[in-house]
Coordinates of C-alpha atoms and ligand atoms in Angstrom, one line a residue:
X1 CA 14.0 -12.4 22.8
X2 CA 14.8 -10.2 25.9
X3 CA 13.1 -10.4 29.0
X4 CA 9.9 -7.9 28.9
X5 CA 10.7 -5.2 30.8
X6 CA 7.2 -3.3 30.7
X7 CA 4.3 -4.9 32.4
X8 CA 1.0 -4.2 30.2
X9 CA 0.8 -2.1 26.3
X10 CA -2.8 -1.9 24.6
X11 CA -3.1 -1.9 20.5
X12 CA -6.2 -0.5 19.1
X13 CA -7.1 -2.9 16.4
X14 CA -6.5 -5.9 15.6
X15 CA -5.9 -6.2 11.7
X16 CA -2.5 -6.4 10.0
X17 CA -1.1 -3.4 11.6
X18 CA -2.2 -3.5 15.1
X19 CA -1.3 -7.7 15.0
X20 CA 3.0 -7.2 13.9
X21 CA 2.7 -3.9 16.4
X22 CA 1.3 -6.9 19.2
X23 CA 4.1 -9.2 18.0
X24 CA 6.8 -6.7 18.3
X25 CA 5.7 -5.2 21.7
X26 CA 5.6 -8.9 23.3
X27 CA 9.2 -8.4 23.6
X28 CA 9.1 -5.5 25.6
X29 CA 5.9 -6.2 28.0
X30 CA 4.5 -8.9 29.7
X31 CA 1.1 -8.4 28.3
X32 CA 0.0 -7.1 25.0
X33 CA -3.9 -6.4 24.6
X34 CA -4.8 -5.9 21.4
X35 CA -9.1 -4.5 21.3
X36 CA -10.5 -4.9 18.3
X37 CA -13.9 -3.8 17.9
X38 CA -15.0 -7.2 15.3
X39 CA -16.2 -10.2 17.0
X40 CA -13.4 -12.4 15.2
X41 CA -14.1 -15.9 14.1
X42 CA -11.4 -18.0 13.7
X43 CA -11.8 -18.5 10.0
X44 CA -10.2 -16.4 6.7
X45 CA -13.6 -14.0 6.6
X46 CA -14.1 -10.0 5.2
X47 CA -15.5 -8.6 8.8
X48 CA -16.9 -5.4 8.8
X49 CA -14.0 -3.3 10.2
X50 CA -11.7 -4.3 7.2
X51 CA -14.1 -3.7 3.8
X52 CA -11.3 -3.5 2.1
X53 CA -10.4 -7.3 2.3
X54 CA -13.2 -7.8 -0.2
X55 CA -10.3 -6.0 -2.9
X56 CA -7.8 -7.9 -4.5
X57 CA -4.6 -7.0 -2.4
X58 CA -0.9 -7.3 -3.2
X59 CA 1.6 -8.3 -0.5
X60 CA 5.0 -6.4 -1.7
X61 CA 8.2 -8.1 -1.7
X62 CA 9.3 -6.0 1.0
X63 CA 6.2 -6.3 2.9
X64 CA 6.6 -10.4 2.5
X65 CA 10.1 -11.1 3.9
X66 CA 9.6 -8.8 7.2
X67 CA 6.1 -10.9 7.7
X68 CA 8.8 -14.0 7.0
X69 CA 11.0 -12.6 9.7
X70 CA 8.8 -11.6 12.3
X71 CA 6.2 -14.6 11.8
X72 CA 8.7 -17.3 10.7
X73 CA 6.0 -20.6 9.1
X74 CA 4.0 -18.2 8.3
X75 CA 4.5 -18.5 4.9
X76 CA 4.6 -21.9 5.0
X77 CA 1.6 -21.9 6.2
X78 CA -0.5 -19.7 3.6
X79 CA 0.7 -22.0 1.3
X80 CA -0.8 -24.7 2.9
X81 CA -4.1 -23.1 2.7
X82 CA -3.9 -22.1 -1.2
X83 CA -1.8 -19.0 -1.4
X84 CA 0.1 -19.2 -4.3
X85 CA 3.5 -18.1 -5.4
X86 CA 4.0 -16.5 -8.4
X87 CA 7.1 -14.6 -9.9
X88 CA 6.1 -11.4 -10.1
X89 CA 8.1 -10.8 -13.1
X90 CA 7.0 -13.9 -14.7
X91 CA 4.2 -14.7 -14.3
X92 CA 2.3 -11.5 -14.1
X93 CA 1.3 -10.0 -17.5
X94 CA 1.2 -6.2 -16.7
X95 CA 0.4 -3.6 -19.1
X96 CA 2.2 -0.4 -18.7
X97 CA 1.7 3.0 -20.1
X98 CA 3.7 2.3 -22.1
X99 CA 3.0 -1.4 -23.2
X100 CA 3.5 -4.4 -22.3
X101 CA 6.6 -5.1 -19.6
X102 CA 8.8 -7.5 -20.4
X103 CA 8.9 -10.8 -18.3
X104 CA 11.6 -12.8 -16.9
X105 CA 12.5 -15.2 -14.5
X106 CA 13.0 -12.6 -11.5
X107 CA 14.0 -13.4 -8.0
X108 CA 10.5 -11.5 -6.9
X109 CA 8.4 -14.5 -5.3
X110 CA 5.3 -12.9 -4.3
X111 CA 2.7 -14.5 -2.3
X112 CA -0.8 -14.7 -3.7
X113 CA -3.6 -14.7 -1.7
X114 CA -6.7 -13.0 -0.5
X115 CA -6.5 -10.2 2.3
X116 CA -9.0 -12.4 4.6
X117 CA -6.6 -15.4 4.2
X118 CA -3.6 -13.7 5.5
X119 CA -4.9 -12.1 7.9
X120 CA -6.1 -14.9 9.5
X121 CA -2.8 -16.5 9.1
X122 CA -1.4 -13.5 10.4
X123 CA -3.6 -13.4 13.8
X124 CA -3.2 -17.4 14.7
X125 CA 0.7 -17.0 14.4
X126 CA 0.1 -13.9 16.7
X127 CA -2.3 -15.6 19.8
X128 CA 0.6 -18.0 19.7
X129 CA 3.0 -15.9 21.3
X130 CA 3.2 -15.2 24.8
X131 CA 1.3 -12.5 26.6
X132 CA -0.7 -11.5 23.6
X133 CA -4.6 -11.3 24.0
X134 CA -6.9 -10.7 21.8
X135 CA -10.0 -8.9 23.3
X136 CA -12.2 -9.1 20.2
X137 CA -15.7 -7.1 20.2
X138 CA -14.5 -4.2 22.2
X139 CA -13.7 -0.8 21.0
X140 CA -11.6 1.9 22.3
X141 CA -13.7 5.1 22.9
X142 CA -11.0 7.5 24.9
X143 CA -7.6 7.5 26.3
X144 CA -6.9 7.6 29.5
X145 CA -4.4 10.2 30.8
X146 CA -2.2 11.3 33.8
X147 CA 0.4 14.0 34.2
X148 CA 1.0 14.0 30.3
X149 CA 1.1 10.4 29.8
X150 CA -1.3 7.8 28.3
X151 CA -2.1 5.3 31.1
X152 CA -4.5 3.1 29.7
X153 CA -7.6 3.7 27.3
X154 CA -11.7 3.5 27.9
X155 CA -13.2 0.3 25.9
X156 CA -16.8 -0.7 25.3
X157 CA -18.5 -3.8 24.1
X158 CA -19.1 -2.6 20.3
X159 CA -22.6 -3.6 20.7
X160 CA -23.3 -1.2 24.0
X161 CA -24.0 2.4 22.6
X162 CA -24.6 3.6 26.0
X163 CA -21.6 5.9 28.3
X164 CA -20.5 3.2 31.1
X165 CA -16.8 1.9 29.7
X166 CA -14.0 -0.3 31.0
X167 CA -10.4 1.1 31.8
X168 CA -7.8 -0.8 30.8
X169 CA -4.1 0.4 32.4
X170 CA -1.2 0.2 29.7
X171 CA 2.4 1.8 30.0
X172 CA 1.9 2.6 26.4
X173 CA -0.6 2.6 23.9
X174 CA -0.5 2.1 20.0
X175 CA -3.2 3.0 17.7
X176 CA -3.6 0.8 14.6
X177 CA -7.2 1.2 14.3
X178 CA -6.9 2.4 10.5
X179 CA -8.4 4.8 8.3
X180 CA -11.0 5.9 10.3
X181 CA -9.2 6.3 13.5
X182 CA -10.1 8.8 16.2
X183 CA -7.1 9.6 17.8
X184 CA -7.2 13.5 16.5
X185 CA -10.5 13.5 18.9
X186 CA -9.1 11.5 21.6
X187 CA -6.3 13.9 22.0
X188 CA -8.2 16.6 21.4
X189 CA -10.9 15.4 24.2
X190 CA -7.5 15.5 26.4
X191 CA -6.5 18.8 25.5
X192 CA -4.4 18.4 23.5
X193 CA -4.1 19.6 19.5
X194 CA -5.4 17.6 16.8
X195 CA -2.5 16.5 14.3
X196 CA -2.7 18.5 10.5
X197 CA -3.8 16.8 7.4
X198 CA -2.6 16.8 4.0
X199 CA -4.5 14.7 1.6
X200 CA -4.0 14.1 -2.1
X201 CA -6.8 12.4 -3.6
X202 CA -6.8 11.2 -7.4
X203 CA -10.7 10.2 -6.7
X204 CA -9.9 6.8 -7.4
X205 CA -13.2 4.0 -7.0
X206 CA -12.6 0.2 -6.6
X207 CA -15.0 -2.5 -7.2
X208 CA -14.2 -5.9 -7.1
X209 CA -15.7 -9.7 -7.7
X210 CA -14.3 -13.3 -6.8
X211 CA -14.4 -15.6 -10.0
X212 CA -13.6 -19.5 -9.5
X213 CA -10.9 -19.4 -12.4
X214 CA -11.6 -21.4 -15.1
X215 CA -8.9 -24.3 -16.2
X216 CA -6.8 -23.0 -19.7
X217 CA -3.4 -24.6 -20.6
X218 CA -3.0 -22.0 -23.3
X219 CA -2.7 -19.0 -20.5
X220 CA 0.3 -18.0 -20.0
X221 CA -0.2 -15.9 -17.3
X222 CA -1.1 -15.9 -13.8
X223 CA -2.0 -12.4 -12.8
X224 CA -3.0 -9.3 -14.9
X225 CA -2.0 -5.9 -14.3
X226 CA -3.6 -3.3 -16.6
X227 CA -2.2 0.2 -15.8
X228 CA -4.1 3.2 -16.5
X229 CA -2.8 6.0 -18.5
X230 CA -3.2 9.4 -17.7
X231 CA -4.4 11.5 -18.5
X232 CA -6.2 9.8 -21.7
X233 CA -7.0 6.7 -19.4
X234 CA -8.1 6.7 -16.5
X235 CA -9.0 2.9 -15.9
X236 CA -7.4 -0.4 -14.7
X237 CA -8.0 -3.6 -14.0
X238 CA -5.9 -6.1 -11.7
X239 CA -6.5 -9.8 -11.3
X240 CA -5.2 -12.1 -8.6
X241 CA -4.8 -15.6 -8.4
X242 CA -5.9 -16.5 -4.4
X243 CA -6.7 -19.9 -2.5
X244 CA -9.4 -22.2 -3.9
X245 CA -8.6 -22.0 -7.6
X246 CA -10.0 -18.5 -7.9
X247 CA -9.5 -15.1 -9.0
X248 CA -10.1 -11.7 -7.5
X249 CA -10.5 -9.2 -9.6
X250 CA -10.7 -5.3 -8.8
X251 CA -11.4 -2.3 -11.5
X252 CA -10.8 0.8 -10.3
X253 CA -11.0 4.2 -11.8
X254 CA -9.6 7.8 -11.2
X255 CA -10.9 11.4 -11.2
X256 CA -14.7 9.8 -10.2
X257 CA -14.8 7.3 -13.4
X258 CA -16.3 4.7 -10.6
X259 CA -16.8 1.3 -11.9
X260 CA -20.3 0.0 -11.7
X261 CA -21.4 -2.8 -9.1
X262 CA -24.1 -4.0 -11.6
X263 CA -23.0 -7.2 -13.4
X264 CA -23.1 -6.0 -17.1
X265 CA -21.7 -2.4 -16.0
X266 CA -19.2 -4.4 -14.3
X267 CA -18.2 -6.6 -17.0
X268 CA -18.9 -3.2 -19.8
X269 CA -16.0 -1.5 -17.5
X270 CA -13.7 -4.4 -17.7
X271 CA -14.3 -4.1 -21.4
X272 CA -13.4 -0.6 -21.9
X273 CA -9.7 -1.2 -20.5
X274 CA -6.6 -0.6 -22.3
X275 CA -6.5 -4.6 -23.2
X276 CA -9.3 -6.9 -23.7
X277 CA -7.2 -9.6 -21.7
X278 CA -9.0 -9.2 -18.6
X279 CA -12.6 -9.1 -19.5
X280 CA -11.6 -12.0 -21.9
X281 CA -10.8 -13.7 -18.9
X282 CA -14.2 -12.8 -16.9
X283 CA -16.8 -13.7 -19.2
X284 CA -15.5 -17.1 -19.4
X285 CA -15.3 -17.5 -15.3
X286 CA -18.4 -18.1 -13.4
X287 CA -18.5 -15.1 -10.4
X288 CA -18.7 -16.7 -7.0
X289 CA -19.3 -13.0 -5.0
X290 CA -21.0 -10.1 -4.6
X291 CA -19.3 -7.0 -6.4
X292 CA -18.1 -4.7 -3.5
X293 CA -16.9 -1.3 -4.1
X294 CA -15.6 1.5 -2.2
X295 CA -14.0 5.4 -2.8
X296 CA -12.2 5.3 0.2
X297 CA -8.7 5.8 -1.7
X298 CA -7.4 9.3 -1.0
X299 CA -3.4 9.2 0.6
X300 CA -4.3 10.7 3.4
X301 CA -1.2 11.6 6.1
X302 CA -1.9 13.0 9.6
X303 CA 1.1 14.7 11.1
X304 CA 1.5 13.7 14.4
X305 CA 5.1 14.2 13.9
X306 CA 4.6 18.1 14.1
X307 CA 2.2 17.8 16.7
X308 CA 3.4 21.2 18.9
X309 CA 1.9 19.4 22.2
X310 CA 1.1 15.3 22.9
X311 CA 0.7 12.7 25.6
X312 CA 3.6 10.5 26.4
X313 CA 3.0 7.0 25.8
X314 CA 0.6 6.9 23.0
X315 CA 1.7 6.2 19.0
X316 CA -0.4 5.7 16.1
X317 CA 0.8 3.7 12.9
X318 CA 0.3 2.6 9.6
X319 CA -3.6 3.7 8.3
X320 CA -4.2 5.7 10.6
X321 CA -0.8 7.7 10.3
X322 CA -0.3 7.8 7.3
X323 CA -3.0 5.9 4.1
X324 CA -2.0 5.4 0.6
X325 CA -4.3 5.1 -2.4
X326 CA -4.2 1.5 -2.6
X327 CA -3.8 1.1 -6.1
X328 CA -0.3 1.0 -5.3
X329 CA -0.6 -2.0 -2.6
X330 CA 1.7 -0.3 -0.2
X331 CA -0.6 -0.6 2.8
X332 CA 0.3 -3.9 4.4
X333 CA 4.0 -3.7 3.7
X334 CA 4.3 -0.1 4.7
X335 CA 2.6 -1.3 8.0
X336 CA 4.9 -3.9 8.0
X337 CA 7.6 -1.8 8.0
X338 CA 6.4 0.5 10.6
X339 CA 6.3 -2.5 13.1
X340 CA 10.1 -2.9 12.3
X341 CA 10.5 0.7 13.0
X342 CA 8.3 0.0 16.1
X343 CA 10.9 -2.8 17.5
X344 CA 13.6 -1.1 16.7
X345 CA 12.6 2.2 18.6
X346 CA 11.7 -0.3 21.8
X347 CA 14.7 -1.8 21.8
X348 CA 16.6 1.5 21.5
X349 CA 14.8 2.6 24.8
X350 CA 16.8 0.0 26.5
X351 CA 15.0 -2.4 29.6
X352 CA 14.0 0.8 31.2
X353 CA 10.4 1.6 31.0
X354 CA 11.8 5.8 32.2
X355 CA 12.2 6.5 28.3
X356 CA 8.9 5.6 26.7
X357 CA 7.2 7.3 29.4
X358 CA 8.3 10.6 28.3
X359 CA 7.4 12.6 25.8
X360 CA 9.8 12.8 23.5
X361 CA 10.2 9.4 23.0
X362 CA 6.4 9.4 21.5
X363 CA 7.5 12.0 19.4
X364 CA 10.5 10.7 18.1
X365 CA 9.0 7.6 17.1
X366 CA 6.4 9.6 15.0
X367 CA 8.9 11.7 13.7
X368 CA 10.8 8.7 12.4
X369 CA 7.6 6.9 11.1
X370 CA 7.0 9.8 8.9
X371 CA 10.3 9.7 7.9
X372 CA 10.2 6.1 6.5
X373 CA 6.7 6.9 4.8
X374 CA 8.2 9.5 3.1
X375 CA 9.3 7.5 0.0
X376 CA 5.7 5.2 -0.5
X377 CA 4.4 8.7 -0.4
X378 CA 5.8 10.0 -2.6
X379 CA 5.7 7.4 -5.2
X380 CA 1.9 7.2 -4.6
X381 CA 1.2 10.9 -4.5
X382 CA 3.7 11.5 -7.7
X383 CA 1.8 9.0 -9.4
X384 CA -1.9 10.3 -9.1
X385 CA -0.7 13.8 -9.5
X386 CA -0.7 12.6 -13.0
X387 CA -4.4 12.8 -13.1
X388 CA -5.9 16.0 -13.8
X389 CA -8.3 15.8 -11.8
X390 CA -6.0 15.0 -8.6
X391 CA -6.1 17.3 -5.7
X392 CA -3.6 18.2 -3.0
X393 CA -0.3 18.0 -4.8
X394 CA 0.7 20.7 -7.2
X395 CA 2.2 19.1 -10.6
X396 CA 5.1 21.4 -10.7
X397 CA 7.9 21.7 -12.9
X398 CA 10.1 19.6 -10.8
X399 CA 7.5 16.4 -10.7
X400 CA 6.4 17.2 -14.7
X401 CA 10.4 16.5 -15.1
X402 CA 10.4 13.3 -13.2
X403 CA 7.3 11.8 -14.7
X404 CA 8.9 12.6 -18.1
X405 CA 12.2 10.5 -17.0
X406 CA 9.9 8.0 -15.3
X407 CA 8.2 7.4 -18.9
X408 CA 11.5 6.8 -20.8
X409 CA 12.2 4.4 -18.0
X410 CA 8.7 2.9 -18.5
X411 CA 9.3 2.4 -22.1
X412 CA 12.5 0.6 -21.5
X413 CA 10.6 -2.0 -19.2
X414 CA 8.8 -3.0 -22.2
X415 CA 11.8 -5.3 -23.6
X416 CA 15.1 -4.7 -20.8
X417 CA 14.8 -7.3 -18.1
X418 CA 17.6 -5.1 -16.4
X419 CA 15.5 -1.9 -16.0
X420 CA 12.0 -3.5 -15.5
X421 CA 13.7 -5.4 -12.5
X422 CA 15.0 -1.8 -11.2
X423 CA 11.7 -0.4 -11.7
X424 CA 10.1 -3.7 -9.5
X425 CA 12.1 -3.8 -7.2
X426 CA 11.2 0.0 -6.3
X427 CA 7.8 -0.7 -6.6
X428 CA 8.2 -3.6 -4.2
X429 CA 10.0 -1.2 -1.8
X430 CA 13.1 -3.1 -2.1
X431 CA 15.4 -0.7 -3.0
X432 CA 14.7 3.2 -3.0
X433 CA 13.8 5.2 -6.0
X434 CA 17.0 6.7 -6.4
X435 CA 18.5 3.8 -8.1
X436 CA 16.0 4.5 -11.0
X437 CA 18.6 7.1 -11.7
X438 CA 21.4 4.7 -11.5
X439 CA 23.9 5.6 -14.7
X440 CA 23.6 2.7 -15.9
X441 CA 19.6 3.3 -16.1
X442 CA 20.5 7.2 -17.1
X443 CA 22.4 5.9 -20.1
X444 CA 20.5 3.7 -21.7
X445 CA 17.8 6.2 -20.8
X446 CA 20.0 8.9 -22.9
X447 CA 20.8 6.4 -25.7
X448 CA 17.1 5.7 -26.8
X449 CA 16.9 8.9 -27.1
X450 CA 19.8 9.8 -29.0
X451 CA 18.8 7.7 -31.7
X452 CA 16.4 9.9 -33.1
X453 CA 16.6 12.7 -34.7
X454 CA 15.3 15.9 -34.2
X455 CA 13.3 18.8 -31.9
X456 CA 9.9 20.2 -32.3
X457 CA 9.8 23.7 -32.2
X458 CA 6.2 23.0 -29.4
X459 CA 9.2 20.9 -27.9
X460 CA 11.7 23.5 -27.3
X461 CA 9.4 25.9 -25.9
X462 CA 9.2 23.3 -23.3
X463 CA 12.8 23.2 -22.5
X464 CA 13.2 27.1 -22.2
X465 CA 11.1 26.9 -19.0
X466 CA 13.6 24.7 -17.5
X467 CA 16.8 24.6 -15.5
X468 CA 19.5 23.8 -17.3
X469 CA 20.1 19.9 -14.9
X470 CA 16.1 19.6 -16.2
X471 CA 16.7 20.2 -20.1
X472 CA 18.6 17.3 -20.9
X473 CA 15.6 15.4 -19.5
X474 CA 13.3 17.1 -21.3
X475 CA 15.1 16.6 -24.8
X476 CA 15.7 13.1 -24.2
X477 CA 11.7 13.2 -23.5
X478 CA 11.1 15.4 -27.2
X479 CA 13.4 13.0 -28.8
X480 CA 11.4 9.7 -27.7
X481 CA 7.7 10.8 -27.2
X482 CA 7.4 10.3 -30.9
X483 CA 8.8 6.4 -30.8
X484 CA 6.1 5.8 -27.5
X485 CA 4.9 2.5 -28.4
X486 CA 1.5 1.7 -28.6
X487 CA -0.8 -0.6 -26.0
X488 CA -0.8 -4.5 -27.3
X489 CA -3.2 -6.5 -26.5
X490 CA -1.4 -9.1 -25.9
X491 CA 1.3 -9.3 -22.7
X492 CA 4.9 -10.0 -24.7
X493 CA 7.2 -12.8 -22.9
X494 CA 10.4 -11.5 -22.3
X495 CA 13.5 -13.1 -23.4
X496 CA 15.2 -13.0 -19.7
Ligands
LIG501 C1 -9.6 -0.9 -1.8 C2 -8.3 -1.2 -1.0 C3 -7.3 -2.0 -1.6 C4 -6.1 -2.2 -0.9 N1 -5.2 -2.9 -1.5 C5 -4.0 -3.1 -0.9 C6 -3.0 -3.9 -1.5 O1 -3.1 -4.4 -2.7 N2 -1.8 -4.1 -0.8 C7 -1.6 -3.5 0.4 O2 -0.5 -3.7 1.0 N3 -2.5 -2.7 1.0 C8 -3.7 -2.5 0.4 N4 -4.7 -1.8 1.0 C9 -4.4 -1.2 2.3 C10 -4.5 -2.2 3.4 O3 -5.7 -2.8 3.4 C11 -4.2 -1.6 4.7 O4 -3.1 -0.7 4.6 C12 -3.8 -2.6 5.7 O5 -4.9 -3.4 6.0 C13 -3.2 -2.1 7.1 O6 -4.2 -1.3 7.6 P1 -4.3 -1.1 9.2 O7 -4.1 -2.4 9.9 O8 -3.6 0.1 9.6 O9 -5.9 -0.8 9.3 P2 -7.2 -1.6 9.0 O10 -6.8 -2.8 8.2 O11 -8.2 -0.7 8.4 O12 -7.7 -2.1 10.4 C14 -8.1 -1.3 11.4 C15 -8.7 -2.2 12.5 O13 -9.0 -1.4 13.6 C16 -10.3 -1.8 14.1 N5 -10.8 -0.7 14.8 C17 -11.2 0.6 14.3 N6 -11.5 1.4 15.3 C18 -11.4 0.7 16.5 C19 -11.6 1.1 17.8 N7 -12.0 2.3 18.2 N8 -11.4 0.1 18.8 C20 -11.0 -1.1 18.4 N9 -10.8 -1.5 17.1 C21 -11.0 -0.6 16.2 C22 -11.1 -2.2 12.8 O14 -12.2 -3.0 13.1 C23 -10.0 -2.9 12.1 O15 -9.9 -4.3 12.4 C24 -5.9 -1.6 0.3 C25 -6.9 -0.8 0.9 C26 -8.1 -0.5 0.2 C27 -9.1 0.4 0.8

C-alpha cells in the first residue's frame, strides 16, 4: 500500500458499498469517516437502514473473489461463522424456463450466507484497517461546498430532528448511502442540477421467511432456484442455505403478483410455483422469523455521468448510482466492482491530491462507473422487459431477437454442462455476455434446431419483419419452440 497522500475523505453509509469504498480510500487518505445513520451493534443483525438483509441474498462469483482480494480472511472467516460453500452448479437445483439445468461439478464455489452475516464480517475486517472510523448514528443531511468543490458534508445525530448540524472537512466525499440517497437534493440545495432518471420497473414484490432446515439424507440439493416464466408465470421462489442450519427463503412475484406476508398465503404462493420442490421443502421446516416483504425492486439508474454541471470532489456509487431489481443478485457484487473501479481511479490520480479536486476527475469516475454498469443493466433490464407488464424499456425487435436466442441457449442448459457453465458464468459476471454468442455456443445453438423439420406459416410472418442477420435467429427459434421442454418437478443431475 502507498503512503496516503490525502489527509481526510467521508463515505455516506456504511453498508457493503460505502465499507469496500472505506477500504479502498484508506490507501489514498489518512483518515476515512464513514457516517452511517444505524447505531451499529457489533453483531450479524437486519438494522433498519438495510431491510433488505431480511431477503435471501446471493453473493456472485465475481462479487466473492474481489471481497477475497480486497478483504483477504474474510472468507475464511464467514465460514467460521456458518456460511457455507456450495457449488453453484452442483449443488443448486434451479429450474429454468425451460426446465431443469443441468448440474455438474463446476469451478463456481459460491459462499452461502445471510446478508446480516457478511456484512458484519465485512465491517470488522474494515475497522481493522488504519485510519478508518466508523461514526455510527449520524446521518449526512448536506454537503458542504467551496469554489466548486465538496469540502466536507453537514451530519446530525439520527435521533436529533432539529436544524443545528456538525461539519465534517473531507478532500472528497463518496455517497454509498443506497437507494434512497439524497444526493440529487443535496446538489440541487447547492445549485447545482439534479442528475436524470431512467427506471425500468417489472413490479416485482419479495417476501421472505427464515426456516431452521430440517435434516434429510435423501435431498440432493442444497439451494433451490425456481425461475419464473414470462409471460405465463410470473412467480419464483429461491432458497438459501445460511449459518445456523437454516434456510432463507424469498418468493417474489412480477407485474404486482405480491406474495402474501400471512403464513397460509405465504405457504399457498410457494405452492403455486412452477415445481412443488420448494413448498415441499417449507411445510416440513419449522419457520424461525417473521415474513418480511418489500416492492422496492425497480432498476433504477441516476445519471450523474451526464450531469451538465457538478461539484468537484463528491462521487456516488453502487445503490445509489445505479439499483438493480434484485432478483438477479447483482447488487453487492456490482458494488463490489465499483470499489475496484473506485481504487483504480485513485491510484490513476497519482500522490497528488490537484486531480481529484477538480472537476473532471468527479466526472470521469461517474462516467466510467456507468460504463461498467452498463452490462448488469442490461442483463437485468433485458430480463424484466420480458414481463408485460414491465415499464421503462421498450421490447423492441432487437431485444424480442435476443430473448429468442437467449431461450435456445436456455434449453441447452438443461442437459450441456458446456453451455450452462457459459450461461453461469455470465450470470456470475465472470465473463461478459458476448461469449453467449461464442461459435461454439452458436452452433450447437443452430444444430438443435436444424433437426427439425419444418416452418409455420404464423412463423414466417415473423421472420419477414426482420433483418436478414435476425432471420436465421428467428428460424432456428420456429424450428425449436415446438421441442420446448416442459417444467419437471424434479431438478435432473447432470452427467458432468
Ligand atoms: C429484496 C432485495 C434483495 C436483494 N438481493 C440481492 C442479492 O441476492 N444479491 C446482491 O448482490 N444484492 C442484492 N440486493 C441488493 C443489495 O442489498 C445492495 O445492492 C447492496 O446492499 C449494496 O447496497 P449499498 O451499500 O449501495 O446500499 P444499502 O445497502 O442500501 O446501504 C445504504 C446505507 O446507507 C445508510 N444511509 C442512508 N442514508 C444515509 C445518510 N443520509 N447518512 C448516513 N447514512 C445513510 C443506510 O442506513 C445504509 O446502511 C437485494 C436488494 C433487495 C432490496
Amino acid at each position: 500500500m502507498s503512503t496516503p497522500s490525502g489527509q481526510c475523505a467521508v463515505v455516506v453509509g456504511g453498508s457493503v458499498a460505502g465499507l469496500l469504498a472505506a477500504r479502498v480510500l484508506a490507501e489514498h487518505f489518512r483518515q476515512v469517516i464513514v457516517i452511517e445513520r444505524d447505531a451499529l451493534r457489533d453483531a450479524p443483525l437486519v438494522r433498519t437502514g438495510t431491510p433488505q438483509a431480511s431477503h435471501a441474498h446471493v453473493l456472485l462469483q465475481r462479487g466473492r473473489r474481489i471481497l477475497s482480494e480486497l478483504l483477504p480472511g474474510l472468507e475464511e472467516d464467514l465460514l467460521a461463522a456458518g456460511a457455507l460453500l456450495l457449488d453453484f452448479a452442483k449443488d443448486v437445483a434451479w429450474l429454468t424456463p425451460a426446465g431443469w439445468g443441468v448440474r455438474y461439478d463446476s469451478e463456481l464455489p459460491t459462499l452461502s450466507c445471510s446478508r446480516a452475516l457478511l456484512e458484519w464480517a465485512v465491517r470488522r475486517h474494515v475497522v481493522r484497517l488504519t485510519g478508518i472510523h466508523i461514526q455510527s448514528g449520524f446521518r449526512v443531511v448536506r454537503l458542504v461546498e467551496r469554489q466548486g468543490a465538496v469540502v466536507g458534508v453537514t451530519i446530525r445525530a439520527a435521533r436529533c430532528s432539529g436544524d443545528v448540524g456538525q461539519t465534517l472537512d473531507a478532500e472528497l466525499v463518496v455517497d454509498a448511502s443506497g437507494r434512497g440517497s439524497a444526493a440529487p437534493q443535496w446538489l440541487q440545495a447547492l445549485g447545482y442540477p439534479r442528475p436524470s432518471e431512467t427506471t425500468v420497473n417489472a413490479f416485482h414484490g419479495y417476501a421472505s421467511r427464515i426456516f431452521r432446515a430440517p435434516s434429510d439424507p435423501a435431498r440432493d440439493w442444497m439451494g433451490l432456484y425456481l425461475q419464473p416464466k414470462p409471460p405465463s408465470m410470473r412467480r419464483l421462489g429461491i432458497l438459501m442455505p445460511i449459518e445456523m442450519g437454516q434456510w432463507h427463503v424469498s418468493l417474489g412475484g412480477a407485474e404486482r403478483d405480491y406474495p402474501p406476508t400471512d403464513d397460509e398465503g405465504f405457504l399457498e404462493f410457494a405452492r403455486s410455483l412452477r415445481s412443488p420442490i420448494l413448498y415441499d421443502a417449507i411445510t416440513a421446516a419449522e419457520p424461525v422469523s417473521p415474513i418480511y416483504a418489500t416492492r422496492a425492486t425497480a432498476n433504477r439508474v441516476r445519471h450523474f455521468e451526464r450531469l451538465s454541471r457538478g461539484p468537484a470532489a463528491f462521487l456516488v456509487v453502487a445503490d445509489a448510482a445505479c439499483a438493480f431489481n434484485p432478483v438477479y443478485g447483482q447488487g453487492m457484487t456490482t458494488a463490489a466492482i465499483g470499489a475496484l473501479l473506485l481504487r483504480e481511479h485513485l491510484r490513476a490520480s497519482g500522490s497528488t491530491t490537484v486531480s481529484r479536486a477538480e472537476r473532471a476527475w468527479s466526472a470521469r469516475f461517474q462516467t466510467r462507473l456507468a460504463a461498467i454498469n452498463r452490462v448488469p443493466w442490461m442483463l437485468a433490464t433485458g430480463e424484466d422487459c420480458r414481463f408485460k407488464g414491465s415499464e421503462g424499456r421498450r421490447l423492441d425487435l432487437e431485444l424480442r431477437v435476443m430473448h429468442r436466442y437467449l431461450d435456445r441457449v436456455v434449453a441447452l442448459t438443461t442437459h450441456d454442462p458446456a453451455v450452462r457453465d457459459v450461461l453461469l458464468r455470465t450470470f456470475n459476471l465472470l465473463i461478459p455476455p458476448s461469449r453467449l454468442f461464442h461459435p461454439s455456443i452458436l452452433a450447437k445453438v443452430a444444430r438443435q434446431a436444424i433437426t427439425l423439420r419444418s416452418i409455420s406459416l404464423t412463423d414466417r410472418q415473423d421472420t419477414q419483419n426482420m433483418h436478414t442477420g435476425d432471420v436465421s435467429l428467428a428460424i432456428m427459434d420456429t424450428f425449436t419452440r415446438r421441442r420446448a421442454p416442459t417444467d419437471g418437478s424434479s431438478p435432473a443431475s447432470g452427467t458432468g
